[in-house]
PDB file of C-alpha atoms in Angstrom:
ATOM      1  CA  MET A   6      -1.574 -56.487 124.081  1.00 44.00           C
ATOM      2  CA  ALA A   7       0.463 -53.485 122.916  1.00 44.00           C
ATOM      3  CA  ASN A   8      -0.488 -49.999 121.796  1.00 51.00           C
ATOM      4  CA  PRO A   9       0.461 -48.644 118.318  1.00 48.00           C
ATOM      5  CA  GLU A  10       3.827 -47.420 119.652  1.00 50.00           C
ATOM      6  CA  GLY A  11       4.754 -50.888 120.842  1.00 53.00           C
ATOM      7  CA  VAL A  12       4.350 -50.057 124.526  1.00 53.00           C
ATOM      8  CA  PRO A  13       2.627 -52.858 126.462  1.00 57.00           C
ATOM      9  CA  ALA A  14      -0.946 -52.039 127.385  1.00 56.00           C
ATOM     10  CA  PRO A  15      -1.679 -51.553 131.099  1.00 63.00           C
ATOM     11  CA  GLU A  16      -3.453 -54.243 133.089  1.00 70.00           C
ATOM     12  CA  GLU A  17      -6.024 -51.682 134.221  1.00 74.00           C
ATOM     13  CA  GLN A  18      -7.553 -48.798 132.321  1.00 71.00           C
ATOM     14  CA  ARG A  19     -10.026 -46.115 133.316  1.00 69.00           C
ATOM     15  CA  LEU A  20     -12.027 -44.331 130.605  1.00 63.00           C
ATOM     16  CA  GLY A  21     -14.229 -41.832 132.388  1.00 63.00           C
ATOM     17  CA  PRO A  22     -16.484 -43.858 134.685  1.00 69.00           C
ATOM     18  CA  VAL A  23     -15.634 -47.121 132.910  1.00 71.00           C
ATOM     19  CA  LEU A  24     -13.034 -49.515 134.309  1.00 74.00           C
ATOM     20  CA  ARG A  25     -11.371 -52.032 131.970  1.00 73.00           C
ATOM     21  CA  ARG A  26      -8.942 -54.779 133.025  1.00 68.00           C
ATOM     22  CA  ARG A  27      -6.846 -57.427 131.316  1.00 68.00           C
ATOM     23  CA  ASP A  28      -8.287 -58.407 127.932  1.00 72.00           C
ATOM     24  CA  GLN A  29     -10.899 -55.616 128.095  1.00 72.00           C
ATOM     25  CA  VAL A  30      -8.221 -52.895 127.985  1.00 76.00           C
ATOM     26  CA  GLN A  31      -8.475 -50.844 124.775  1.00 72.00           C
ATOM     27  CA  THR A  32      -5.445 -49.685 122.801  1.00 73.00           C
ATOM     28  CA  GLY A  33      -4.840 -46.088 121.872  1.00 69.00           C
ATOM     29  CA  THR A  34      -6.556 -43.051 123.350  1.00 64.00           C
ATOM     30  CA  THR A  35     -10.018 -41.584 123.077  1.00 64.00           C
ATOM     31  CA  ASP A  36      -8.656 -38.699 120.999  1.00 65.00           C
ATOM     32  CA  GLN A  37      -6.977 -41.146 118.630  1.00 69.00           C
ATOM     33  CA  ARG A  38     -10.226 -43.014 118.101  1.00 65.00           C
ATOM     34  CA  LEU A  39     -12.106 -39.733 117.597  1.00 63.00           C
ATOM     35  CA  LEU A  40      -9.703 -38.360 115.006  1.00 68.00           C
ATOM     36  CA  ASP A  41      -8.947 -41.601 113.157  1.00 67.00           C
ATOM     37  CA  TRP A  42     -11.169 -41.131 110.124  1.00 61.00           C
ATOM     38  CA  GLN A  43     -10.159 -44.568 108.863  1.00 64.00           C
ATOM     39  CA  GLY A  44     -11.650 -46.285 111.905  1.00 61.00           C
ATOM     40  CA  PRO A  45     -14.691 -48.568 111.722  1.00 67.00           C
ATOM     41  CA  SER A  46     -18.193 -47.096 111.398  1.00 71.00           C
ATOM     42  CA  GLU A  47     -20.173 -49.824 113.174  1.00 77.00           C
ATOM     43  CA  TRP A  48     -20.383 -47.608 116.252  1.00 68.00           C
ATOM     44  CA  LEU A  49     -23.009 -45.534 114.443  1.00 71.00           C
ATOM     45  CA  HIS A  50     -25.435 -48.409 114.953  1.00 75.00           C
ATOM     46  CA  THR A  51     -24.685 -49.250 118.579  1.00 82.00           C
ATOM     47  CA  ASP A  52     -27.045 -48.629 121.484  1.00 82.00           C
ATOM     48  CA  PRO A  53     -24.735 -46.157 123.289  1.00 83.00           C
ATOM     49  CA  TRP A  54     -24.701 -43.960 120.182  1.00 84.00           C
ATOM     50  CA  ARG A  55     -28.491 -44.255 119.850  1.00 86.00           C
ATOM     51  CA  VAL A  56     -28.827 -43.055 123.442  1.00 90.00           C
ATOM     52  CA  LEU A  57     -26.899 -39.911 122.513  1.00 91.00           C
ATOM     53  CA  ARG A  58     -29.127 -39.339 119.495  1.00 89.00           C
ATOM     54  CA  ILE A  59     -32.195 -39.802 121.700  1.00 91.00           C
ATOM     55  CA  GLN A  60     -30.769 -37.327 124.192  1.00 95.00           C
ATOM     56  CA  ALA A  61     -30.095 -34.869 121.362  1.00 93.00           C
ATOM     57  CA  GLU A  62     -33.701 -35.168 120.182  1.00 93.00           C
ATOM     58  CA  PHE A  63     -34.993 -34.356 123.650  1.00 95.00           C
ATOM     59  CA  VAL A  64     -32.650 -31.366 123.853  1.00 95.00           C
ATOM     60  CA  GLU A  65     -33.732 -30.058 120.440  1.00 93.00           C
ATOM     61  CA  GLY A  66     -37.422 -30.605 121.152  1.00 93.00           C
ATOM     62  CA  PHE A  67     -37.321 -29.077 124.623  1.00 95.00           C
ATOM     63  CA  GLY A  68     -35.230 -26.164 123.381  1.00 94.00           C
ATOM     64  CA  ALA A  69     -37.666 -25.370 120.584  1.00 93.00           C
ATOM     65  CA  LEU A  70     -40.818 -25.632 122.690  1.00 95.00           C
ATOM     66  CA  THR A  71     -39.889 -24.543 126.203  1.00 94.00           C
ATOM     67  CA  GLU A  72     -40.938 -20.913 125.590  1.00 92.00           C
ATOM     68  CA  LEU A  73     -44.030 -21.828 123.582  1.00 94.00           C
ATOM     69  CA  GLY A  74     -46.547 -20.758 126.208  1.00 93.00           C
ATOM     70  CA  PRO A  75     -50.020 -22.293 126.675  1.00 96.00           C
ATOM     71  CA  ALA A  76     -50.733 -24.845 123.951  1.00 97.00           C
ATOM     72  CA  ILE A  77     -53.214 -27.565 122.996  1.00 97.00           C
ATOM     73  CA  SER A  78     -52.298 -30.639 120.942  1.00 97.00           C
ATOM     74  CA  VAL A  79     -54.736 -31.518 118.158  1.00 98.00           C
ATOM     75  CA  PHE A  80     -54.690 -35.004 116.635  1.00 97.00           C
ATOM     76  CA  GLY A  81     -56.443 -36.562 113.683  1.00 97.00           C
ATOM     77  CA  SER A  82     -56.002 -38.533 110.505  1.00 97.00           C
ATOM     78  CA  ALA A  83     -53.421 -37.629 107.876  1.00 95.00           C
ATOM     79  CA  ARG A  84     -55.968 -38.965 105.362  1.00 95.00           C
ATOM     80  CA  THR A  85     -58.696 -36.444 106.116  1.00 97.00           C
ATOM     81  CA  ALA A  86     -59.712 -34.890 102.800  1.00 97.00           C
ATOM     82  CA  PRO A  87     -59.354 -31.087 102.462  1.00 97.00           C
ATOM     83  CA  ASP A  88     -62.939 -30.788 101.206  1.00 97.00           C
ATOM     84  CA  SER A  89     -64.439 -32.754 104.123  1.00 97.00           C
ATOM     85  CA  GLU A  90     -66.437 -31.567 107.125  1.00 97.00           C
ATOM     86  CA  GLU A  91     -63.732 -33.005 109.385  1.00 97.00           C
ATOM     87  CA  TYR A  92     -61.094 -30.817 107.743  1.00 98.00           C
ATOM     88  CA  ASP A  93     -63.295 -27.757 108.116  1.00 98.00           C
ATOM     89  CA  ALA A  94     -63.825 -28.594 111.792  1.00 98.00           C
ATOM     90  CA  GLY A  95     -60.051 -28.874 112.251  1.00 98.00           C
ATOM     91  CA  VAL A  96     -59.544 -25.421 110.746  1.00 98.00           C
ATOM     92  CA  ARG A  97     -62.205 -23.927 112.999  1.00 98.00           C
ATOM     93  CA  ILE A  98     -60.758 -25.662 116.079  1.00 98.00           C
ATOM     94  CA  GLY A  99     -57.268 -24.363 115.324  1.00 98.00           C
ATOM     95  CA  LYS A 100     -58.594 -20.845 114.865  1.00 98.00           C
ATOM     96  CA  ALA A 101     -60.713 -20.958 118.026  1.00 97.00           C
ATOM     97  CA  LEU A 102     -57.815 -22.246 120.131  1.00 98.00           C
ATOM     98  CA  VAL A 103     -55.640 -19.326 119.032  1.00 97.00           C
ATOM     99  CA  GLU A 104     -58.465 -16.909 119.807  1.00 97.00           C
ATOM    100  CA  ALA A 105     -58.662 -18.481 123.270  1.00 96.00           C
ATOM    101  CA  GLY A 106     -54.979 -17.706 123.804  1.00 96.00           C
ATOM    102  CA  PHE A 107     -53.389 -21.048 122.968  1.00 97.00           C
ATOM    103  CA  ALA A 108     -50.770 -22.231 120.512  1.00 97.00           C
ATOM    104  CA  VAL A 109     -51.713 -25.282 118.450  1.00 98.00           C
ATOM    105  CA  ILE A 110     -49.506 -28.392 118.289  1.00 98.00           C
ATOM    106  CA  THR A 111     -50.065 -31.139 115.726  1.00 97.00           C
ATOM    107  CA  GLY A 112     -48.067 -33.935 114.159  1.00 96.00           C
ATOM    108  CA  GLY A 113     -47.285 -31.538 111.336  1.00 95.00           C
ATOM    109  CA  GLY A 114     -48.611 -33.752 108.571  1.00 94.00           C
ATOM    110  CA  PRO A 115     -51.476 -33.448 106.082  1.00 95.00           C
ATOM    111  CA  GLY A 116     -55.178 -34.022 106.671  1.00 97.00           C
ATOM    112  CA  ALA A 117     -56.622 -33.120 110.055  1.00 98.00           C
ATOM    113  CA  MET A 118     -53.194 -32.004 111.283  1.00 97.00           C
ATOM    114  CA  GLU A 119     -52.867 -29.563 108.394  1.00 98.00           C
ATOM    115  CA  ALA A 120     -56.382 -28.302 109.078  1.00 98.00           C
ATOM    116  CA  ALA A 121     -55.627 -27.398 112.706  1.00 98.00           C
ATOM    117  CA  ASN A 122     -52.323 -25.793 111.696  1.00 98.00           C
ATOM    118  CA  LYS A 123     -54.104 -23.846 108.978  1.00 98.00           C
ATOM    119  CA  GLY A 124     -56.667 -22.481 111.403  1.00 98.00           C
ATOM    120  CA  ALA A 125     -53.977 -21.516 113.900  1.00 98.00           C
ATOM    121  CA  SER A 126     -51.745 -19.892 111.282  1.00 96.00           C
ATOM    122  CA  GLU A 127     -54.529 -17.933 109.600  1.00 97.00           C
ATOM    123  CA  ALA A 128     -55.659 -16.678 113.013  1.00 97.00           C
ATOM    124  CA  GLY A 129     -52.176 -15.266 113.616  1.00 97.00           C
ATOM    125  CA  GLY A 130     -51.231 -17.790 116.301  1.00 97.00           C
ATOM    126  CA  VAL A 131     -48.309 -20.110 116.853  1.00 96.00           C
ATOM    127  CA  SER A 132     -48.765 -23.192 114.678  1.00 96.00           C
ATOM    128  CA  VAL A 133     -46.486 -26.048 115.737  1.00 96.00           C
ATOM    129  CA  GLY A 134     -45.755 -29.262 113.870  1.00 95.00           C
ATOM    130  CA  LEU A 135     -43.920 -32.183 115.464  1.00 95.00           C
ATOM    131  CA  GLY A 136     -43.026 -34.417 112.538  1.00 92.00           C
ATOM    132  CA  ILE A 137     -41.750 -37.985 112.523  1.00 89.00           C
ATOM    133  CA  GLU A 138     -39.342 -39.860 110.258  1.00 84.00           C
ATOM    134  CA  LEU A 139     -41.399 -42.418 108.325  1.00 78.00           C
ATOM    135  CA  PRO A 140     -40.738 -44.733 105.370  1.00 73.00           C
ATOM    136  CA  PHE A 141     -43.403 -42.806 103.454  1.00 69.00           C
ATOM    137  CA  GLU A 142     -42.030 -39.314 104.027  1.00 58.00           C
ATOM    138  CA  GLN A 143     -44.708 -36.658 104.493  1.00 69.00           C
ATOM    139  CA  GLY A 144     -42.820 -33.548 105.577  1.00 81.00           C
ATOM    140  CA  LEU A 145     -44.321 -30.675 107.527  1.00 91.00           C
ATOM    141  CA  ASN A 146     -47.382 -29.003 106.070  1.00 94.00           C
ATOM    142  CA  ALA A 147     -47.212 -25.432 104.776  1.00 94.00           C
ATOM    143  CA  TYR A 148     -49.104 -23.971 107.752  1.00 96.00           C
ATOM    144  CA  VAL A 149     -46.511 -24.921 110.374  1.00 95.00           C
ATOM    145  CA  ASN A 150     -44.495 -21.933 111.551  1.00 95.00           C
ATOM    146  CA  LEU A 151     -42.542 -23.791 114.246  1.00 94.00           C
ATOM    147  CA  GLY A 152     -41.540 -27.326 113.360  1.00 93.00           C
ATOM    148  CA  VAL A 153     -39.410 -30.114 114.799  1.00 93.00           C
ATOM    149  CA  ASP A 154     -38.749 -33.434 113.071  1.00 90.00           C
ATOM    150  CA  PHE A 155     -38.107 -36.495 115.236  1.00 91.00           C
ATOM    151  CA  ARG A 156     -36.571 -39.918 114.617  1.00 88.00           C
ATOM    152  CA  TYR A 157     -38.154 -41.541 117.650  1.00 91.00           C
ATOM    153  CA  PHE A 158     -41.876 -41.768 118.347  1.00 92.00           C
ATOM    154  CA  PHE A 159     -41.466 -41.771 122.113  1.00 93.00           C
ATOM    155  CA  VAL A 160     -39.489 -38.512 122.109  1.00 94.00           C
ATOM    156  CA  ARG A 161     -42.141 -36.893 119.934  1.00 94.00           C
ATOM    157  CA  LYS A 162     -44.937 -38.212 122.137  1.00 95.00           C
ATOM    158  CA  THR A 163     -43.244 -36.801 125.229  1.00 95.00           C
ATOM    159  CA  CYS A 164     -43.216 -33.358 123.607  1.00 96.00           C
ATOM    160  CA  PHE A 165     -46.880 -33.644 122.637  1.00 95.00           C
ATOM    161  CA  VAL A 166     -47.801 -34.092 126.297  1.00 95.00           C
ATOM    162  CA  LYS A 167     -45.137 -32.008 128.028  1.00 95.00           C
ATOM    163  CA  TYR A 168     -45.852 -28.813 126.124  1.00 95.00           C
ATOM    164  CA  ALA A 169     -49.636 -29.122 125.829  1.00 95.00           C
ATOM    165  CA  ARG A 170     -52.300 -28.513 128.435  1.00 94.00           C
ATOM    166  CA  GLY A 171     -54.842 -30.756 126.780  1.00 95.00           C
ATOM    167  CA  PHE A 172     -55.742 -32.783 123.690  1.00 96.00           C
ATOM    168  CA  VAL A 173     -58.433 -32.374 121.071  1.00 98.00           C
ATOM    169  CA  VAL A 174     -58.762 -35.626 119.140  1.00 98.00           C
ATOM    170  CA  LEU A 175     -60.385 -35.565 115.719  1.00 98.00           C
ATOM    171  CA  PRO A 176     -61.291 -38.768 113.859  1.00 98.00           C
ATOM    172  CA  GLY A 177     -58.109 -40.655 113.058  1.00 97.00           C
ATOM    173  CA  GLY A 178     -56.362 -43.977 112.642  1.00 96.00           C
ATOM    174  CA  LEU A 179     -53.830 -46.009 114.589  1.00 95.00           C
ATOM    175  CA  GLY A 180     -51.489 -43.099 115.275  1.00 93.00           C
ATOM    176  CA  THR A 181     -54.370 -41.024 116.631  1.00 96.00           C
ATOM    177  CA  LEU A 182     -55.532 -43.925 118.802  1.00 97.00           C
ATOM    178  CA  ASP A 183     -51.978 -44.362 120.063  1.00 95.00           C
ATOM    179  CA  GLU A 184     -51.816 -40.736 121.205  1.00 95.00           C
ATOM    180  CA  LEU A 185     -55.310 -40.888 122.681  1.00 96.00           C
ATOM    181  CA  PHE A 186     -54.729 -43.989 124.797  1.00 96.00           C
ATOM    182  CA  GLU A 187     -51.285 -42.808 125.865  1.00 95.00           C
ATOM    183  CA  ALA A 188     -52.884 -39.613 127.200  1.00 94.00           C
ATOM    184  CA  LEU A 189     -55.723 -41.517 128.873  1.00 96.00           C
ATOM    185  CA  THR A 190     -53.217 -43.823 130.572  1.00 95.00           C
ATOM    186  CA  LEU A 191     -51.088 -40.914 131.801  1.00 94.00           C
ATOM    187  CA  VAL A 192     -54.129 -39.198 133.288  1.00 94.00           C
ATOM    188  CA  GLN A 193     -55.567 -42.406 134.748  1.00 94.00           C
ATOM    189  CA  THR A 194     -52.301 -43.223 136.497  1.00 94.00           C
ATOM    190  CA  GLY A 195     -51.727 -39.674 137.730  1.00 92.00           C
ATOM    191  CA  LYS A 196     -48.608 -39.135 135.634  1.00 92.00           C
ATOM    192  CA  VAL A 197     -50.155 -35.880 134.406  1.00 90.00           C
ATOM    193  CA  THR A 198     -52.824 -33.757 136.084  1.00 83.00           C
ATOM    194  CA  ARG A 199     -55.328 -31.165 134.868  1.00 79.00           C
ATOM    195  CA  PHE A 200     -55.112 -32.589 131.362  1.00 91.00           C
ATOM    196  CA  PRO A 201     -58.450 -32.431 129.527  1.00 95.00           C
ATOM    197  CA  ILE A 202     -59.047 -34.743 126.572  1.00 96.00           C
ATOM    198  CA  VAL A 203     -61.822 -33.962 124.104  1.00 98.00           C
ATOM    199  CA  LEU A 204     -62.983 -36.370 121.405  1.00 98.00           C
ATOM    200  CA  PHE A 205     -64.513 -34.520 118.469  1.00 98.00           C
ATOM    201  CA  GLY A 206     -67.039 -36.426 116.367  1.00 98.00           C
ATOM    202  CA  THR A 207     -69.814 -38.342 118.119  1.00 97.00           C
ATOM    203  CA  ALA A 208     -70.577 -40.652 115.202  1.00 97.00           C
ATOM    204  CA  TYR A 209     -66.914 -41.604 114.833  1.00 98.00           C
ATOM    205  CA  TRP A 210     -66.058 -42.182 118.483  1.00 98.00           C
ATOM    206  CA  SER A 211     -69.329 -43.649 119.825  1.00 98.00           C
ATOM    207  CA  GLY A 212     -68.479 -47.206 118.817  1.00 97.00           C
ATOM    208  CA  LEU A 213     -65.176 -47.046 120.684  1.00 97.00           C
ATOM    209  CA  ILE A 214     -66.871 -45.605 123.762  1.00 97.00           C
ATOM    210  CA  ASP A 215     -69.516 -48.332 123.638  1.00 97.00           C
ATOM    211  CA  TRP A 216     -66.750 -50.940 123.534  1.00 97.00           C
ATOM    212  CA  LEU A 217     -64.962 -49.325 126.472  1.00 97.00           C
ATOM    213  CA  ARG A 218     -68.161 -49.366 128.533  1.00 97.00           C
ATOM    214  CA  ASP A 219     -69.734 -52.654 127.416  1.00 97.00           C
ATOM    215  CA  THR A 220     -66.598 -54.782 127.041  1.00 98.00           C
ATOM    216  CA  LEU A 221     -63.605 -53.277 128.802  1.00 96.00           C
ATOM    217  CA  ILE A 222     -65.387 -51.906 131.859  1.00 97.00           C
ATOM    218  CA  ALA A 223     -68.072 -54.599 131.964  1.00 97.00           C
ATOM    219  CA  GLY A 224     -65.298 -57.192 131.972  1.00 97.00           C
ATOM    220  CA  GLY A 225     -63.578 -55.570 134.938  1.00 97.00           C
ATOM    221  CA  LYS A 226     -60.568 -54.363 132.937  1.00 96.00           C
ATOM    222  CA  ALA A 227     -61.225 -50.692 133.758  1.00 95.00           C
ATOM    223  CA  SER A 228     -63.432 -48.649 136.065  1.00 96.00           C
ATOM    224  CA  LEU A 229     -66.632 -46.842 135.165  1.00 96.00           C
ATOM    225  CA  HIS A 230     -65.170 -43.504 136.248  1.00 95.00           C
ATOM    226  CA  ASP A 231     -62.472 -43.922 133.579  1.00 95.00           C
ATOM    227  CA  LEU A 232     -65.135 -42.729 131.130  1.00 96.00           C
ATOM    228  CA  ASP A 233     -64.852 -39.368 132.885  1.00 95.00           C
ATOM    229  CA  LEU A 234     -61.265 -39.002 131.636  1.00 95.00           C
ATOM    230  CA  PHE A 235     -62.510 -37.535 128.355  1.00 96.00           C
ATOM    231  CA  HIS A 236     -65.335 -35.493 126.833  1.00 97.00           C
ATOM    232  CA  LEU A 237     -67.266 -36.134 123.604  1.00 98.00           C
ATOM    233  CA  THR A 238     -68.751 -33.432 121.412  1.00 98.00           C
ATOM    234  CA  ASP A 239     -69.698 -32.398 117.880  1.00 98.00           C
ATOM    235  CA  ASP A 240     -69.544 -28.681 118.595  1.00 97.00           C
ATOM    236  CA  VAL A 241     -66.345 -26.721 117.909  1.00 97.00           C
ATOM    237  CA  ALA A 242     -67.096 -24.044 120.496  1.00 97.00           C
ATOM    238  CA  GLU A 243     -67.841 -26.686 123.133  1.00 97.00           C
ATOM    239  CA  ALA A 244     -64.685 -28.631 122.291  1.00 96.00           C
ATOM    240  CA  VAL A 245     -62.537 -25.523 122.713  1.00 96.00           C
ATOM    241  CA  ALA A 246     -64.386 -24.476 125.864  1.00 95.00           C
ATOM    242  CA  LEU A 247     -63.934 -27.914 127.431  1.00 95.00           C
ATOM    243  CA  VAL A 248     -60.243 -28.263 126.622  1.00 94.00           C
ATOM    244  CA  THR A 249     -59.342 -24.713 127.630  1.00 90.00           C
ATOM    245  CA  LYS A 250     -61.553 -24.487 130.735  1.00 84.00           C
ATOM    246  CA  GLU A 251     -59.653 -27.313 132.434  1.00 68.00           C
ATOM    247  CA  ALA A 252     -56.264 -26.440 130.971  1.00 64.00           C
ATOM    248  CA  GLY A 253     -54.954 -24.522 133.964  1.00 55.00           C
ATOM    249  CA  MET A 254     -51.307 -24.029 134.797  1.00 40.00           C
ATOM    250  CA  GLY A 255     -51.113 -27.001 137.128  1.00 37.00           C
ATOM    251  CA  PRO A 256     -47.873 -28.398 138.553  1.00 37.00           C
ATOM    252  CA  ASP A 257     -44.751 -28.815 136.474  1.00 42.00           C
ATOM    253  CA  ARG A 258     -45.058 -32.059 134.496  1.00 43.00           C
ATOM    254  CA  THR A 259     -41.352 -32.535 133.818  1.00 42.00           C
TER     255      THR A 259
END
């Protein structure tokens, strides 16, 4: 193997922490590969490059949110109609959280997320939207005044938990359930502490709670005290009181 100048390649090569020998030795230099605009582009789709993009997303997310202050994440369906009672409840929850001294974090989309952002924004608070790249692009709603768009769900989900002191969960679909059960698992396993979770909407959530108690717990797949990991209410004031009462400073959850 020879380099572009015709000089035989060394038998051993060190590239940072990586050691290459014999047929694994690469020709040229790192600078040459960086500046060679005619080089191949397959590296854009390799796992090492994805790791760097993931790292960059964490850096951008942490940088944007690290000075946010006390915040509560509010979840709910993107399909919640603006003229529905659920939407109105989301607006009132967002407003009440700001009045209680908290910023409001949502997924930044329409529906229940928009409602909570609207309430927070109109109350003069910090209204955060953490968007996600999807095939059906939604974009951040008009009431977000601090927004971050993510490629990766798991980076976004980390930011939802890391920078919030609790969750309020409005009626929602699979994405809402994903966030809910992720939070329940983190609390159950002690990965986060002092993290209140409030389910808003008794009629909507009662069937799920019945299944947890009568099937999951009755079948020995969870413990009865796991039902204490969350609260259920139909009252906006109670929801805000529950999520903010327990949302103390607590230890650093990094």
